[in-house]
PDB file of C-alpha atoms in Angstrom:
ATOM      1  CA  UNK A   1     111.170  90.982  89.633  1.00  0.00           C
ATOM      2  CA  UNK A   2     109.954  91.886  93.005  1.00  0.00           C
ATOM      3  CA  UNK A   3     108.203  88.965  95.043  1.00  0.00           C
ATOM      4  CA  UNK A   4     104.387  88.184  94.631  1.00  0.00           C
ATOM      5  CA  UNK A   5     102.284  88.818  98.032  1.00  0.00           C
ATOM      6  CA  UNK A   6      98.968  87.334  98.167  1.00  0.00           C
ATOM      7  CA  UNK A   7      96.183  87.444 101.284  1.00  0.00           C
ATOM      8  CA  UNK A   8      93.751  85.196 102.977  1.00  0.00           C
ATOM      9  CA  UNK A   9      92.309  87.447 104.206  1.00  0.00           C
ATOM     10  CA  UNK A  10      88.157  86.171 104.071  1.00  0.00           C
ATOM     11  CA  UNK A  11      85.924  89.149 102.945  1.00  0.00           C
ATOM     12  CA  UNK A  12      83.759  89.762 106.168  1.00  0.00           C
ATOM     13  CA  UNK A  13      87.349  90.658 107.222  1.00  0.00           C
ATOM     14  CA  UNK A  14      88.878  92.725 104.629  1.00  0.00           C
ATOM     15  CA  UNK A  15      85.068  94.846 104.678  1.00  0.00           C
ATOM     16  CA  UNK A  16      85.487  95.116 108.529  1.00  0.00           C
ATOM     17  CA  UNK A  17      89.429  95.998 108.438  1.00  0.00           C
ATOM     18  CA  UNK A  18      88.480  98.229 105.219  1.00  0.00           C
ATOM     19  CA  UNK A  19      85.479 100.909 106.692  1.00  0.00           C
ATOM     20  CA  UNK A  20      87.330 101.830 110.102  1.00  0.00           C
ATOM     21  CA  UNK A  21      90.081 102.459 108.050  1.00  0.00           C
ATOM     22  CA  UNK A  22      88.606 104.210 104.751  1.00  0.00           C
ATOM     23  CA  UNK A  23      86.741 106.862 107.179  1.00  0.00           C
ATOM     24  CA  UNK A  24      90.291 107.349 109.285  1.00  0.00           C
ATOM     25  CA  UNK A  25      91.417 108.826 106.031  1.00  0.00           C
ATOM     26  CA  UNK A  26      88.475 110.248 104.692  1.00  0.00           C
ATOM     27  CA  UNK A  27      87.478 112.693 108.068  1.00  0.00           C
ATOM     28  CA  UNK A  28      91.930 113.418 107.440  1.00  0.00           C
ATOM     29  CA  UNK A  29      91.301 114.633 104.385  1.00  0.00           C
ATOM     30  CA  UNK A  30      87.904 116.211 105.299  1.00  0.00           C
ATOM     31  CA  UNK A  31      89.973 118.144 108.260  1.00  0.00           C
ATOM     32  CA  UNK A  32      92.958 118.634 106.859  1.00  0.00           C
ATOM     33  CA  UNK A  33      90.990 120.553 103.787  1.00  0.00           C
ATOM     34  CA  UNK A  34      89.639 123.011 106.868  1.00  0.00           C
ATOM     35  CA  UNK A  35      92.447 123.738 108.054  1.00  0.00           C
ATOM     36  CA  UNK A  36      93.800 124.861 104.714  1.00  0.00           C
ATOM     37  CA  UNK A  37      90.990 127.127 104.308  1.00  0.00           C
ATOM     38  CA  UNK A  38      90.695 128.762 107.440  1.00  0.00           C
ATOM     39  CA  UNK A  39      95.387 128.925 108.016  1.00  0.00           C
ATOM     40  CA  UNK A  40      96.556 128.456 104.599  1.00  0.00           C
ATOM     41  CA  UNK A  41      99.055 125.962 102.565  1.00  0.00           C
ATOM     42  CA  UNK A  42     101.982 127.014 105.292  1.00  0.00           C
ATOM     43  CA  UNK A  43     100.327 126.878 108.708  1.00  0.00           C
ATOM     44  CA  UNK A  44      98.608 123.805 106.892  1.00  0.00           C
ATOM     45  CA  UNK A  45     101.921 121.596 106.413  1.00  0.00           C
ATOM     46  CA  UNK A  46     102.933 118.987 108.966  1.00  0.00           C
ATOM     47  CA  UNK A  47      98.194 118.240 108.493  1.00  0.00           C
ATOM     48  CA  UNK A  48      99.266 118.280 104.797  1.00  0.00           C
ATOM     49  CA  UNK A  49     102.693 115.501 104.875  1.00  0.00           C
ATOM     50  CA  UNK A  50     100.334 112.183 105.836  1.00  0.00           C
ATOM     51  CA  UNK A  51      97.184 113.731 103.441  1.00  0.00           C
ATOM     52  CA  UNK A  52      99.607 113.175 100.625  1.00  0.00           C
ATOM     53  CA  UNK A  53     100.671 109.399 102.456  1.00  0.00           C
ATOM     54  CA  UNK A  54      97.405 109.194 102.559  1.00  0.00           C
ATOM     55  CA  UNK A  55      96.355 109.157  99.029  1.00  0.00           C
ATOM     56  CA  UNK A  56      99.153 107.916  97.165  1.00  0.00           C
ATOM     57  CA  UNK A  57      98.613 104.665  99.392  1.00  0.00           C
ATOM     58  CA  UNK A  58      94.172 105.503  98.224  1.00  0.00           C
ATOM     59  CA  UNK A  59      95.393 105.943  94.723  1.00  0.00           C
ATOM     60  CA  UNK A  60      97.789 102.933  93.981  1.00  0.00           C
ATOM     61  CA  UNK A  61      94.422 100.585  95.726  1.00  0.00           C
ATOM     62  CA  UNK A  62      91.941 102.278  93.347  1.00  0.00           C
ATOM     63  CA  UNK A  63      94.499 102.002  90.809  1.00  0.00           C
ATOM     64  CA  UNK A  64      95.051  97.574  91.948  1.00  0.00           C
ATOM     65  CA  UNK A  65      91.770  96.881  92.689  1.00  0.00           C
ATOM     66  CA  UNK A  66      91.296  98.596  88.596  1.00  0.00           C
ATOM     67  CA  UNK A  67      93.655  95.953  87.526  1.00  0.00           C
ATOM     68  CA  UNK A  68      92.393  93.123  89.330  1.00  0.00           C
ATOM     69  CA  UNK A  69      95.322  92.727  92.201  1.00  0.00           C
ATOM     70  CA  UNK A  70      93.461  92.699  95.201  1.00  0.00           C
ATOM     71  CA  UNK A  71      94.350  89.498  96.639  1.00  0.00           C
ATOM     72  CA  UNK A  72      98.234  89.112  95.190  1.00  0.00           C
ATOM     73  CA  UNK A  73      99.991  92.260  94.727  1.00  0.00           C
ATOM     74  CA  UNK A  74     103.654  93.000  93.475  1.00  0.00           C
ATOM     75  CA  UNK A  75     105.667  93.893  96.460  1.00  0.00           C
ATOM     76  CA  UNK A  76     106.033  97.428  95.229  1.00  0.00           C
ATOM     77  CA  UNK A  77     102.472  98.006  94.569  1.00  0.00           C
ATOM     78  CA  UNK A  78     101.683  96.135  98.961  1.00  0.00           C
ATOM     79  CA  UNK A  79     103.848  98.845 100.815  1.00  0.00           C
ATOM     80  CA  UNK A  80     102.873 101.868  97.904  1.00  0.00           C
ATOM     81  CA  UNK A  81      99.362 101.145  98.702  1.00  0.00           C
ATOM     82  CA  UNK A  82      99.021 100.001 102.876  1.00  0.00           C
ATOM     83  CA  UNK A  83     102.330 101.339 103.194  1.00  0.00           C
ATOM     84  CA  UNK A  84     102.003 104.387 102.197  1.00  0.00           C
ATOM     85  CA  UNK A  85      97.764 104.339 104.029  1.00  0.00           C
ATOM     86  CA  UNK A  86     100.157 103.397 106.818  1.00  0.00           C
ATOM     87  CA  UNK A  87     102.724 105.475 106.784  1.00  0.00           C
ATOM     88  CA  UNK A  88     100.170 108.153 106.787  1.00  0.00           C
ATOM     89  CA  UNK A  89      98.370 107.750 109.370  1.00  0.00           C
ATOM     90  CA  UNK A  90     101.435 107.120 111.703  1.00  0.00           C
ATOM     91  CA  UNK A  91     102.553 110.025 110.513  1.00  0.00           C
ATOM     92  CA  UNK A  92      98.933 111.484 111.314  1.00  0.00           C
ATOM     93  CA  UNK A  93      99.364 110.788 114.702  1.00  0.00           C
ATOM     94  CA  UNK A  94     102.265 113.072 116.411  1.00  0.00           C
ATOM     95  CA  UNK A  95     100.930 116.182 114.338  1.00  0.00           C
ATOM     96  CA  UNK A  96      97.176 115.734 115.865  1.00  0.00           C
ATOM     97  CA  UNK A  97      99.065 115.038 119.412  1.00  0.00           C
ATOM     98  CA  UNK A  98     100.894 118.089 118.675  1.00  0.00           C
ATOM     99  CA  UNK A  99      97.953 120.318 118.017  1.00  0.00           C
ATOM    100  CA  UNK A 100      96.398 119.984 120.295  1.00  0.00           C
ATOM    101  CA  UNK A 101      96.480 122.647 122.314  1.00  0.00           C
ATOM    102  CA  UNK A 102      95.412 124.676 119.575  1.00  0.00           C
ATOM    103  CA  UNK A 103      92.543 122.730 118.456  1.00  0.00           C
ATOM    104  CA  UNK A 104      91.161 119.865 121.111  1.00  0.00           C
ATOM    105  CA  UNK A 105      88.323 118.747 119.140  1.00  0.00           C
ATOM    106  CA  UNK A 106      89.793 119.216 116.406  1.00  0.00           C
ATOM    107  CA  UNK A 107      92.962 117.001 116.361  1.00  0.00           C
ATOM    108  CA  UNK A 108      91.010 114.673 118.269  1.00  0.00           C
ATOM    109  CA  UNK A 109      89.302 114.145 115.763  1.00  0.00           C
ATOM    110  CA  UNK A 110      92.383 114.087 113.404  1.00  0.00           C
ATOM    111  CA  UNK A 111      93.847 111.619 116.183  1.00  0.00           C
ATOM    112  CA  UNK A 112      91.832 108.797 116.204  1.00  0.00           C
ATOM    113  CA  UNK A 113      90.934 109.767 111.972  1.00  0.00           C
ATOM    114  CA  UNK A 114      95.269 108.563 111.639  1.00  0.00           C
ATOM    115  CA  UNK A 115      94.688 105.958 114.202  1.00  0.00           C
ATOM    116  CA  UNK A 116      92.426 104.152 111.996  1.00  0.00           C
ATOM    117  CA  UNK A 117      93.943 104.879 109.156  1.00  0.00           C
ATOM    118  CA  UNK A 118      96.952 103.066 110.285  1.00  0.00           C
ATOM    119  CA  UNK A 119      96.112 100.396 112.600  1.00  0.00           C
ATOM    120  CA  UNK A 120      93.395  98.680 109.667  1.00  0.00           C
ATOM    121  CA  UNK A 121      95.610  99.774 107.109  1.00  0.00           C
ATOM    122  CA  UNK A 122      97.994  98.204 109.271  1.00  0.00           C
ATOM    123  CA  UNK A 123      95.791  94.726 109.500  1.00  0.00           C
ATOM    124  CA  UNK A 124      95.512  93.880 105.703  1.00  0.00           C
ATOM    125  CA  UNK A 125      99.629  94.993 105.292  1.00  0.00           C
ATOM    126  CA  UNK A 126      99.181  92.344 108.045  1.00  0.00           C
ATOM    127  CA  UNK A 127      97.732  89.843 106.405  1.00  0.00           C
ATOM    128  CA  UNK A 128      99.486  89.796 102.733  1.00  0.00           C
ATOM    129  CA  UNK A 129     102.824  86.477 102.830  1.00  0.00           C
ATOM    130  CA  UNK A 130     105.401  86.253 100.388  1.00  0.00           C
ATOM    131  CA  UNK A 131     104.102  83.370  98.178  1.00  0.00           C
TER     132      UNK A 131
END
């Protein structure tokens, strides 16, 4: 049996963290799709890996919301949701920096997106404490 984690973050703070975090992962996915269309899947693998982590996190968080588990989460769900989002954002940082010479505009946008995703998912993640 896994431990439960509870957050006492206010609704206002939750929304203040959630919106920029959502902007981050959505922007990363849009840039990744555009990159796949232009360069193909094989040349875009480095952008796909963070995107997969972000999608895992988002899917988990949606399933938690559907199950009514948004303020109290089992450890596995906490790590699969906010942990995966944070990991995807953190993985995106070196990926976007490494591509900076090839495409400054898109790499800059992806860097900001990964920072938003990792930062705000991390703030929500840190708000959960073991019961």
